[in-house]
JSON list of C-alpha atoms in Angstrom, two decimals:
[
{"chain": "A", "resi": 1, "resn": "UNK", "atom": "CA", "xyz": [106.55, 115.29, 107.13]},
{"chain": "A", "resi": 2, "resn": "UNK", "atom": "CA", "xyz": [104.59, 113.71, 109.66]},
{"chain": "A", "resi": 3, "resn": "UNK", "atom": "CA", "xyz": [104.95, 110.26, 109.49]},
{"chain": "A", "resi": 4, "resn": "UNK", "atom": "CA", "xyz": [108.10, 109.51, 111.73]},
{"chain": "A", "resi": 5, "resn": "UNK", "atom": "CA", "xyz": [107.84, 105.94, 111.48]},
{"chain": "A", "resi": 6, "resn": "UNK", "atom": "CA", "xyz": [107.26, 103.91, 107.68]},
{"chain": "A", "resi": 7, "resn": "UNK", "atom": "CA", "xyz": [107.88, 101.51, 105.37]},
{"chain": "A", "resi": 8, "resn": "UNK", "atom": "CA", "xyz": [109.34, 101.41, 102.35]},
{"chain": "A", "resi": 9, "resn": "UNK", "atom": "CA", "xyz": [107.59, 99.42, 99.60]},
{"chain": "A", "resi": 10, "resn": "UNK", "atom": "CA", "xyz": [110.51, 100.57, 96.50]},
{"chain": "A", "resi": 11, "resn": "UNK", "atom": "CA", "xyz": [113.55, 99.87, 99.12]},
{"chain": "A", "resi": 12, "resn": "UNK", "atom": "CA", "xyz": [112.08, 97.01, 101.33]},
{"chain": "A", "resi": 13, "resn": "UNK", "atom": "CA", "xyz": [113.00, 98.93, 104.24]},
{"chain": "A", "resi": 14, "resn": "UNK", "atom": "CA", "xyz": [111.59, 100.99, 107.76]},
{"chain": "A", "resi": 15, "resn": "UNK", "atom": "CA", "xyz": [113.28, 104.37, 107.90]},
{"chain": "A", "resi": 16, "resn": "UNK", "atom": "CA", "xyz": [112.42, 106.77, 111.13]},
{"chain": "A", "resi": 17, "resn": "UNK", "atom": "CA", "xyz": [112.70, 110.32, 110.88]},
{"chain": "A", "resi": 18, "resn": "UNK", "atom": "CA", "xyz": [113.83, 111.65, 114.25]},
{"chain": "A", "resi": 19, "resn": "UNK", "atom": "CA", "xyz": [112.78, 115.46, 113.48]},
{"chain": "A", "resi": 20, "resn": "UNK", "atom": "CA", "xyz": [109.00, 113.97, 112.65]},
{"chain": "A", "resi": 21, "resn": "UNK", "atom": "CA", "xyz": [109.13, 111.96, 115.53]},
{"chain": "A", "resi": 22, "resn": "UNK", "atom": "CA", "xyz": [110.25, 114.30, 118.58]},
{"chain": "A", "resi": 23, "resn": "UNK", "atom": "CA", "xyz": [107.94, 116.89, 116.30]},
{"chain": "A", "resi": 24, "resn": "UNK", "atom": "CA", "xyz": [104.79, 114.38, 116.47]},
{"chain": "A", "resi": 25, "resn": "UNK", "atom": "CA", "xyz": [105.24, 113.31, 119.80]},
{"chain": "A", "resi": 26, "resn": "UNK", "atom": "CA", "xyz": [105.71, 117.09, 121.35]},
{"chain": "A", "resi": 27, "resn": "UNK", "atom": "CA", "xyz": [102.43, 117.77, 119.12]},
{"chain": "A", "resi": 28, "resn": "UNK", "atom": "CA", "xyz": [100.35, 115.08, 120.76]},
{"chain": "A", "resi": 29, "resn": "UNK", "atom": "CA", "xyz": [101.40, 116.04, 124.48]},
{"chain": "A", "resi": 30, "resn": "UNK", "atom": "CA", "xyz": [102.81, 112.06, 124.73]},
{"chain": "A", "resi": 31, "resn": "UNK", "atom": "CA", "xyz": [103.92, 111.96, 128.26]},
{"chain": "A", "resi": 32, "resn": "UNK", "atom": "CA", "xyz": [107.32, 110.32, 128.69]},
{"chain": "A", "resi": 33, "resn": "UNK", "atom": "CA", "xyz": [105.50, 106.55, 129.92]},
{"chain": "A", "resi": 34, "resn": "UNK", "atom": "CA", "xyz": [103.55, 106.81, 126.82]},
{"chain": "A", "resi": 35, "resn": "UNK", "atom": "CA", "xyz": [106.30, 107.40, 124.31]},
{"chain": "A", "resi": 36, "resn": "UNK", "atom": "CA", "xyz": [107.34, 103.98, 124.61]},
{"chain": "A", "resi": 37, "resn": "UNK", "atom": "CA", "xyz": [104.14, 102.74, 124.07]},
{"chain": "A", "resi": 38, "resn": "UNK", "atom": "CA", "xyz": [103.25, 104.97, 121.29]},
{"chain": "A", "resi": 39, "resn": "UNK", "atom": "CA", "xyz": [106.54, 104.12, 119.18]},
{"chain": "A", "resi": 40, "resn": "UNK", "atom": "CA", "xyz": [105.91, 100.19, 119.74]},
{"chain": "A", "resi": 41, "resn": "UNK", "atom": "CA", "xyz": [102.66, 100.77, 118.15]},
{"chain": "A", "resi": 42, "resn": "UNK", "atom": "CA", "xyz": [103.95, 102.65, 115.28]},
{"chain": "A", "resi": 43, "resn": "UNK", "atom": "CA", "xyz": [106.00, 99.99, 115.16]},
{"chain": "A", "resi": 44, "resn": "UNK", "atom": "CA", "xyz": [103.77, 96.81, 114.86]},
{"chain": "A", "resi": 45, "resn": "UNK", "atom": "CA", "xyz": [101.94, 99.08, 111.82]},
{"chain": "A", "resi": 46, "resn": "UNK", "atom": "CA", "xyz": [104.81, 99.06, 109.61]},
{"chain": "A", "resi": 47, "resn": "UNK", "atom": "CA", "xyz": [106.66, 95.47, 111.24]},
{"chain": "A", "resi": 48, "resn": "UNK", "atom": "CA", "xyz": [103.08, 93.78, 109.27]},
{"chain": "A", "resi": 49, "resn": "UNK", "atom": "CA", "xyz": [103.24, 95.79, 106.54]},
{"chain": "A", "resi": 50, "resn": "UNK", "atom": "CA", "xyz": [106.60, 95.03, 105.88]},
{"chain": "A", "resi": 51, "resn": "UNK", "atom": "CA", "xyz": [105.84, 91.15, 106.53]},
{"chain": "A", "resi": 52, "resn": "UNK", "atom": "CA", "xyz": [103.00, 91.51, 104.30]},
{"chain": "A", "resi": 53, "resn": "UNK", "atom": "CA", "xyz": [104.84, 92.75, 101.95]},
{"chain": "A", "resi": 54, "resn": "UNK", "atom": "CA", "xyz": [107.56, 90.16, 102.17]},
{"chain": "A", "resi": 55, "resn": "UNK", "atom": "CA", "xyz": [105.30, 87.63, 102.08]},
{"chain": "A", "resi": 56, "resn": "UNK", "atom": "CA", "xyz": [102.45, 88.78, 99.06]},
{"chain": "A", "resi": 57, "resn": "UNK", "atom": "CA", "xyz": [104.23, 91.14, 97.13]},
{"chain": "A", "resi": 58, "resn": "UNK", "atom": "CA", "xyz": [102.28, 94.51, 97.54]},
{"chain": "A", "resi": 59, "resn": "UNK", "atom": "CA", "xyz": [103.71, 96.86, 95.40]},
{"chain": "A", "resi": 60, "resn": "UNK", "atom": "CA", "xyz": [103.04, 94.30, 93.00]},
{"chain": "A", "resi": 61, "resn": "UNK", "atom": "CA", "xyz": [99.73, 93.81, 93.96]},
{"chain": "A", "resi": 62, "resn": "UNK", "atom": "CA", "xyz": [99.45, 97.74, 94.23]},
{"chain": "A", "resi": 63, "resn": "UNK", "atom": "CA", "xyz": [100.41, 97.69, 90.77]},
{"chain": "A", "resi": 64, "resn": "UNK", "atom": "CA", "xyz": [98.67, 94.86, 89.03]},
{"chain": "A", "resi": 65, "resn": "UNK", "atom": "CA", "xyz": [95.06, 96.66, 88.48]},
{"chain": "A", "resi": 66, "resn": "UNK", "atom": "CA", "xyz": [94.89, 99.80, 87.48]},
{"chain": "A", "resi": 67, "resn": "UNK", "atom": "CA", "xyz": [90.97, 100.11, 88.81]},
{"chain": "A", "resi": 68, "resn": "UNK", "atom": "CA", "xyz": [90.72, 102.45, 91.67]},
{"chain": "A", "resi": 69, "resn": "UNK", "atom": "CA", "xyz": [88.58, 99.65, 93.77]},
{"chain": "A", "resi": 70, "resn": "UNK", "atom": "CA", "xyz": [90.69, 96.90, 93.75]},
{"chain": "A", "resi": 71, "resn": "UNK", "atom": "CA", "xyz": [93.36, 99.50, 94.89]},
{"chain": "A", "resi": 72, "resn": "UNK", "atom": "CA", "xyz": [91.22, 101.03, 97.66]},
{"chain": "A", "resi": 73, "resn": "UNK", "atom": "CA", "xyz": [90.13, 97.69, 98.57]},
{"chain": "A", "resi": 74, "resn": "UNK", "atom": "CA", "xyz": [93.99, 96.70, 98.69]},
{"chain": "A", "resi": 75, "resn": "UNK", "atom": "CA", "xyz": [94.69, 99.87, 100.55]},
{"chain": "A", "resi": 76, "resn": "UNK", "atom": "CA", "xyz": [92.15, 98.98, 103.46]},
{"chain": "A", "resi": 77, "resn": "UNK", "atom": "CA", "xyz": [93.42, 95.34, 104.07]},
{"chain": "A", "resi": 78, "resn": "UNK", "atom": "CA", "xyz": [97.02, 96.54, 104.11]},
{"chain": "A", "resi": 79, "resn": "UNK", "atom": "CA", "xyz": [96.25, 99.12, 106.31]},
{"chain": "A", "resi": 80, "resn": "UNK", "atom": "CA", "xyz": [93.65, 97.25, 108.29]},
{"chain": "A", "resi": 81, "resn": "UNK", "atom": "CA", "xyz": [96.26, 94.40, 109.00]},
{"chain": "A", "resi": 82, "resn": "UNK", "atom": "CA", "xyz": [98.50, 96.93, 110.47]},
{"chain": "A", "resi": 83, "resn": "UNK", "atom": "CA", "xyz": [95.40, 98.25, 112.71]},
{"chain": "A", "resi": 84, "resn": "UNK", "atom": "CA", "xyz": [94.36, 94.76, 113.68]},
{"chain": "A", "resi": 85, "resn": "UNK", "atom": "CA", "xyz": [97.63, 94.33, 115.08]},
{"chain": "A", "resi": 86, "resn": "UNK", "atom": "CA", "xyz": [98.12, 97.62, 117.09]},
{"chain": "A", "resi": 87, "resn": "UNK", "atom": "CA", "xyz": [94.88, 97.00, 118.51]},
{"chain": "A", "resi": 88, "resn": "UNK", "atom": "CA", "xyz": [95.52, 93.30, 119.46]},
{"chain": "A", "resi": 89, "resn": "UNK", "atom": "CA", "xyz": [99.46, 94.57, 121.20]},
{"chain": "A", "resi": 90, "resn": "UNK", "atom": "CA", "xyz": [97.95, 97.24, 122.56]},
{"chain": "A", "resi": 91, "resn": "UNK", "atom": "CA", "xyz": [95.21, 95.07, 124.68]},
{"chain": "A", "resi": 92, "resn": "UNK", "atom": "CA", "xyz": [97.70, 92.03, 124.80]},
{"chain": "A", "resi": 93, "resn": "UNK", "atom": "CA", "xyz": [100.56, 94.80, 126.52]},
{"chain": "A", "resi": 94, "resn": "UNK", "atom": "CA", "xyz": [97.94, 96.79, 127.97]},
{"chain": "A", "resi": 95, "resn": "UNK", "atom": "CA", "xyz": [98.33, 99.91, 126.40]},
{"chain": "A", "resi": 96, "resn": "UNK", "atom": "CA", "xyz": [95.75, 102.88, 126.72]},
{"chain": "A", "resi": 97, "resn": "UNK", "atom": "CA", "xyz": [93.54, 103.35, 124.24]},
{"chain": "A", "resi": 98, "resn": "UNK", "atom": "CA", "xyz": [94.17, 106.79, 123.81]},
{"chain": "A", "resi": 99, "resn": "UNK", "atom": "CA", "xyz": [97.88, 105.85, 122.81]},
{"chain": "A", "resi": 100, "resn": "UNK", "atom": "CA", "xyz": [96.40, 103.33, 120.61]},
{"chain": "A", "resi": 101, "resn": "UNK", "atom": "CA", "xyz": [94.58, 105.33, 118.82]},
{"chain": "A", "resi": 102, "resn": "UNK", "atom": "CA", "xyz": [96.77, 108.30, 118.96]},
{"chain": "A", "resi": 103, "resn": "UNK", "atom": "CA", "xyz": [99.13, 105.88, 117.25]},
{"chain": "A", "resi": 104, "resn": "UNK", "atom": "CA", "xyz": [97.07, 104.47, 114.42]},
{"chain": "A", "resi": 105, "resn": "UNK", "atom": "CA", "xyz": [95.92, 107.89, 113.52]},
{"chain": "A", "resi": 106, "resn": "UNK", "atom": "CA", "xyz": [99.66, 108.88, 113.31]},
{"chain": "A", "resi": 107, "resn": "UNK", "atom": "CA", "xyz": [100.24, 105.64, 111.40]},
{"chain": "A", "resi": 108, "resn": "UNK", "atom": "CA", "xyz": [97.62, 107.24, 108.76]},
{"chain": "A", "resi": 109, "resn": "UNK", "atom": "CA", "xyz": [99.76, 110.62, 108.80]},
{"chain": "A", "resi": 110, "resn": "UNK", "atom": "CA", "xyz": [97.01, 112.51, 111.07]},
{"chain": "A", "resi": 111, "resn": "UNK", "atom": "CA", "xyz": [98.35, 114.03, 114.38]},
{"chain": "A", "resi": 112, "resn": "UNK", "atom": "CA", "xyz": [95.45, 114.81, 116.31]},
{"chain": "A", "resi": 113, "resn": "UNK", "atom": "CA", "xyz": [95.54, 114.54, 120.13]},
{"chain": "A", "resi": 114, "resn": "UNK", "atom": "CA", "xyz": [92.27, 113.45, 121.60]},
{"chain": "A", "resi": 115, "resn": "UNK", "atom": "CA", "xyz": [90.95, 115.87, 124.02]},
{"chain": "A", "resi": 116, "resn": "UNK", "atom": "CA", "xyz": [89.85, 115.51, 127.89]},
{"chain": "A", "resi": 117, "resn": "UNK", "atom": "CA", "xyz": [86.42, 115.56, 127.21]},
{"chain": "A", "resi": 118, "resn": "UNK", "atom": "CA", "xyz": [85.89, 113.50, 124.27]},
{"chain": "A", "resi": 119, "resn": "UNK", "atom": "CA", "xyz": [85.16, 110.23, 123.86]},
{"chain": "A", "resi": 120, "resn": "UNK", "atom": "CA", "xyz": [88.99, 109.00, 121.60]},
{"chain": "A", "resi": 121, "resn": "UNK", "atom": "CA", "xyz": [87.07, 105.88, 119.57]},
{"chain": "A", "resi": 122, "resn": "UNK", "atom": "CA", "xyz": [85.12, 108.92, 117.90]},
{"chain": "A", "resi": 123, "resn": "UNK", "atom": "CA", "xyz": [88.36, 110.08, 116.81]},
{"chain": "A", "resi": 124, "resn": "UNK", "atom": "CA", "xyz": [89.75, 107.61, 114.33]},
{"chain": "A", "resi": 125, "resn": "UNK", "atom": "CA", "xyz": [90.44, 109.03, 111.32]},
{"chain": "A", "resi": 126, "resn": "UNK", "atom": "CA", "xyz": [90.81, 106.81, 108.41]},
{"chain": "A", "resi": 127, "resn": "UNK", "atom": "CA", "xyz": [87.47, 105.42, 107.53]},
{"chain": "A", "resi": 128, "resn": "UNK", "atom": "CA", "xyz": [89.08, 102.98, 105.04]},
{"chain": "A", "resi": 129, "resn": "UNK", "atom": "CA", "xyz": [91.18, 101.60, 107.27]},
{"chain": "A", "resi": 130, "resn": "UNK", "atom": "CA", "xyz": [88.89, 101.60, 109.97]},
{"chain": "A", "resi": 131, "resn": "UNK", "atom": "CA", "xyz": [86.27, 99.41, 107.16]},
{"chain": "A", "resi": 132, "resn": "UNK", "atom": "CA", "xyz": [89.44, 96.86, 106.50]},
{"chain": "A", "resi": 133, "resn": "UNK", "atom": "CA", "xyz": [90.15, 96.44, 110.22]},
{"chain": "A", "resi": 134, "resn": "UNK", "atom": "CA", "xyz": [86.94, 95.50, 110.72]},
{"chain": "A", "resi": 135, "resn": "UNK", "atom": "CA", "xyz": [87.00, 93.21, 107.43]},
{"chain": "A", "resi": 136, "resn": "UNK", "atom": "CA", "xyz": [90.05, 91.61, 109.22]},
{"chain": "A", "resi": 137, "resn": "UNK", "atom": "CA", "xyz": [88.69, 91.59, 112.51]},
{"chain": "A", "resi": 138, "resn": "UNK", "atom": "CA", "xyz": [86.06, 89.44, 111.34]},
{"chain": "A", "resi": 139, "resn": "UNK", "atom": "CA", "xyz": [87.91, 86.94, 109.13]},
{"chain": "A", "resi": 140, "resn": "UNK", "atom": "CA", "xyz": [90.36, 86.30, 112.05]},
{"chain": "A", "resi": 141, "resn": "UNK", "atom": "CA", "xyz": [87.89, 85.60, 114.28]},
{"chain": "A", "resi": 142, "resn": "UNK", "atom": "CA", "xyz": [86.01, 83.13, 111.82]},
{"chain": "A", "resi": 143, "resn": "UNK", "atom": "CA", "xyz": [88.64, 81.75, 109.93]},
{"chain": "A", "resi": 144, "resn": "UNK", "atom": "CA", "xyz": [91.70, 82.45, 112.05]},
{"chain": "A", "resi": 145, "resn": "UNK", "atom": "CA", "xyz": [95.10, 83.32, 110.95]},
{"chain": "A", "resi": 146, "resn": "UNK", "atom": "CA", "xyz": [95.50, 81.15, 107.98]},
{"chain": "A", "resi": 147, "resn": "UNK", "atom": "CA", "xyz": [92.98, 83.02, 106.20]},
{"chain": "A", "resi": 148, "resn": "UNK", "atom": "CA", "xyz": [95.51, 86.33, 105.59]},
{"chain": "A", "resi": 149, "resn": "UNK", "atom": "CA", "xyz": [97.17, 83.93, 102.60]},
{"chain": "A", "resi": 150, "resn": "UNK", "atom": "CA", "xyz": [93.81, 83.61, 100.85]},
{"chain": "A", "resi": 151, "resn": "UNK", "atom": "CA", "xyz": [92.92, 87.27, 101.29]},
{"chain": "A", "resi": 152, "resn": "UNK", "atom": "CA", "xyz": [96.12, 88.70, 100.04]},
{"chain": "A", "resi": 153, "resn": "UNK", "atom": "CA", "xyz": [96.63, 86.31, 96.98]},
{"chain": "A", "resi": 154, "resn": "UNK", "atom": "CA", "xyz": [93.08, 86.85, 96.14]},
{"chain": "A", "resi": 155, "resn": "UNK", "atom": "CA", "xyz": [92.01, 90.61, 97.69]},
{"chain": "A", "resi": 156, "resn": "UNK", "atom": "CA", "xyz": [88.85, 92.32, 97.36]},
{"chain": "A", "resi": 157, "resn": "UNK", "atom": "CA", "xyz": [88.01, 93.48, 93.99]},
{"chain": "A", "resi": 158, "resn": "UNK", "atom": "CA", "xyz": [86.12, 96.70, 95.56]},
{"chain": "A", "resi": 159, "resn": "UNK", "atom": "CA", "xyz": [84.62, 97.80, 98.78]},
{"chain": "A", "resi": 160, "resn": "UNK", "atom": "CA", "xyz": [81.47, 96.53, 98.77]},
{"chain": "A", "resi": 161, "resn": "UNK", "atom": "CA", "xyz": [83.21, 93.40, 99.68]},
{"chain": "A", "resi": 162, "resn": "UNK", "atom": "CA", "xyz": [84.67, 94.57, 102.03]},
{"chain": "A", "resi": 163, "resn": "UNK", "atom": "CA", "xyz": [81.06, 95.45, 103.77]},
{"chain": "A", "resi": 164, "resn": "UNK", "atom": "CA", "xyz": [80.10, 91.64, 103.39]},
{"chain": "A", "resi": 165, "resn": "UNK", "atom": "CA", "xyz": [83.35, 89.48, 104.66]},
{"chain": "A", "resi": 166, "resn": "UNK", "atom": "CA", "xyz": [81.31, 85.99, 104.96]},
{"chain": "A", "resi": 167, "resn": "UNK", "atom": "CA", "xyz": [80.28, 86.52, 101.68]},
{"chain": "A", "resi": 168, "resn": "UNK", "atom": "CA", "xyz": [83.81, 87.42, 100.42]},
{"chain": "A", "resi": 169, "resn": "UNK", "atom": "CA", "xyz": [85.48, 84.21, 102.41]},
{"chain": "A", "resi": 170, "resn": "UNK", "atom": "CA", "xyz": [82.68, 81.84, 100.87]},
{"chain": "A", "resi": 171, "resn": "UNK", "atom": "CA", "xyz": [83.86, 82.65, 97.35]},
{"chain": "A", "resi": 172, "resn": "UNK", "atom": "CA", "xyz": [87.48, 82.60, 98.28]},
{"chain": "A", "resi": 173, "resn": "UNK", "atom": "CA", "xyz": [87.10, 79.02, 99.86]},
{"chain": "A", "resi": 174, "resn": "UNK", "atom": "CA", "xyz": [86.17, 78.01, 96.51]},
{"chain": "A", "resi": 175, "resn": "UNK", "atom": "CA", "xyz": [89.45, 79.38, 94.51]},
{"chain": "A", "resi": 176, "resn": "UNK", "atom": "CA", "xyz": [92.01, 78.77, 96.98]},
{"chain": "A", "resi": 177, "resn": "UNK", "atom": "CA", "xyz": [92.77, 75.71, 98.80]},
{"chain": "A", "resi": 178, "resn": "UNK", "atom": "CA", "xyz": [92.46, 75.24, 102.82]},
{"chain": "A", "resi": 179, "resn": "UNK", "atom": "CA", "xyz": [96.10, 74.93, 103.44]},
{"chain": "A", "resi": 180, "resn": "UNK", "atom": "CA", "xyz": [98.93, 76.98, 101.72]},
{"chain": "A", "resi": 181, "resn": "UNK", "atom": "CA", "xyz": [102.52, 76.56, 102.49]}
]
């Protein structure tokens, strides 16, 4: 009921609920020049994870183990990819980060407006996806953009990789080749 904007893993598609979304943005106080800027965000989030999904198969993936760290694991770099990339439009477009982070809350179903006198990075609310952001963050700056092949054919098999990323691309350089099609 509250997220307006999402992807579809079972039909392949984005669907928008126009009740959630007049609902979520009257809840957060979004001015009228942010609402643009908000809904691009939400957006980007579920453009990659549809891409990512076109591209590697996630429900698949999502359904290959059954061991609750490789899923959680999955979970943060499919949500972290989405995160990367609001972050990265919203500095590229300049976009406030309070409507960033409005937005990738949202993206994670949490509707929570950031108040006057608090500081908004404090008030991201997904820790996983915050921890696979910051996995990603990394491997794109060390590896560049290539690198999302490797890490989606071969994910992390729990967390704690996901707390050591030069460790986890080491080992994947040695099962996957430098260049896939």
């Amino acid at each position: 009921q509250t997220l307006a904007i999402r992807y579809e893993m079972a039909t392949k598609r984005i669907i928008i609920d126009p009740v959630a979304l007049e609902n979520g943005l009257a809840q957060l106080g979004i001015k009228d020049a942010d609402r643009v800027n908000v809904l691009r965000l939400l957006l980007v989030n579920e453009l990659v994870r549809a891409l990512d999904d076109q591209y590697y198969d996630l429900k698949t993936a999502f359904h290959r183990s059954r061991d609750p760290e490789y899923a959680a694991g999955l979970r943060a770099i499919t949500e972290g990819h989405g995160s990367y990339m609001i972050a990265r439009i919203a500095v590229t477009e300049g976009i406030s980060d309070t409507c960033r982070i409005m937005a990738d809350n949202w993206a994670s179903g949490y509707l929570i407006k950031p108040s006057a006198h608090n500081y908004p990075e404090l008030e991201e609310q997904d820790s996983l996806k915050t921890m696979g952001r910051t996995f990603l963050h990394y491997c794109y700056v060390h590896e560049g953009k290539d690198f999302v092949a490797r890490i989606f054919k071969h994910a992390p098999q729990s967390l704690v990789e996901l707390f050591n990323p030069a460790e986890f691309l080491a080992y994947s350089r040695l099962i996957t080749p430098q260049r896939l099609d």
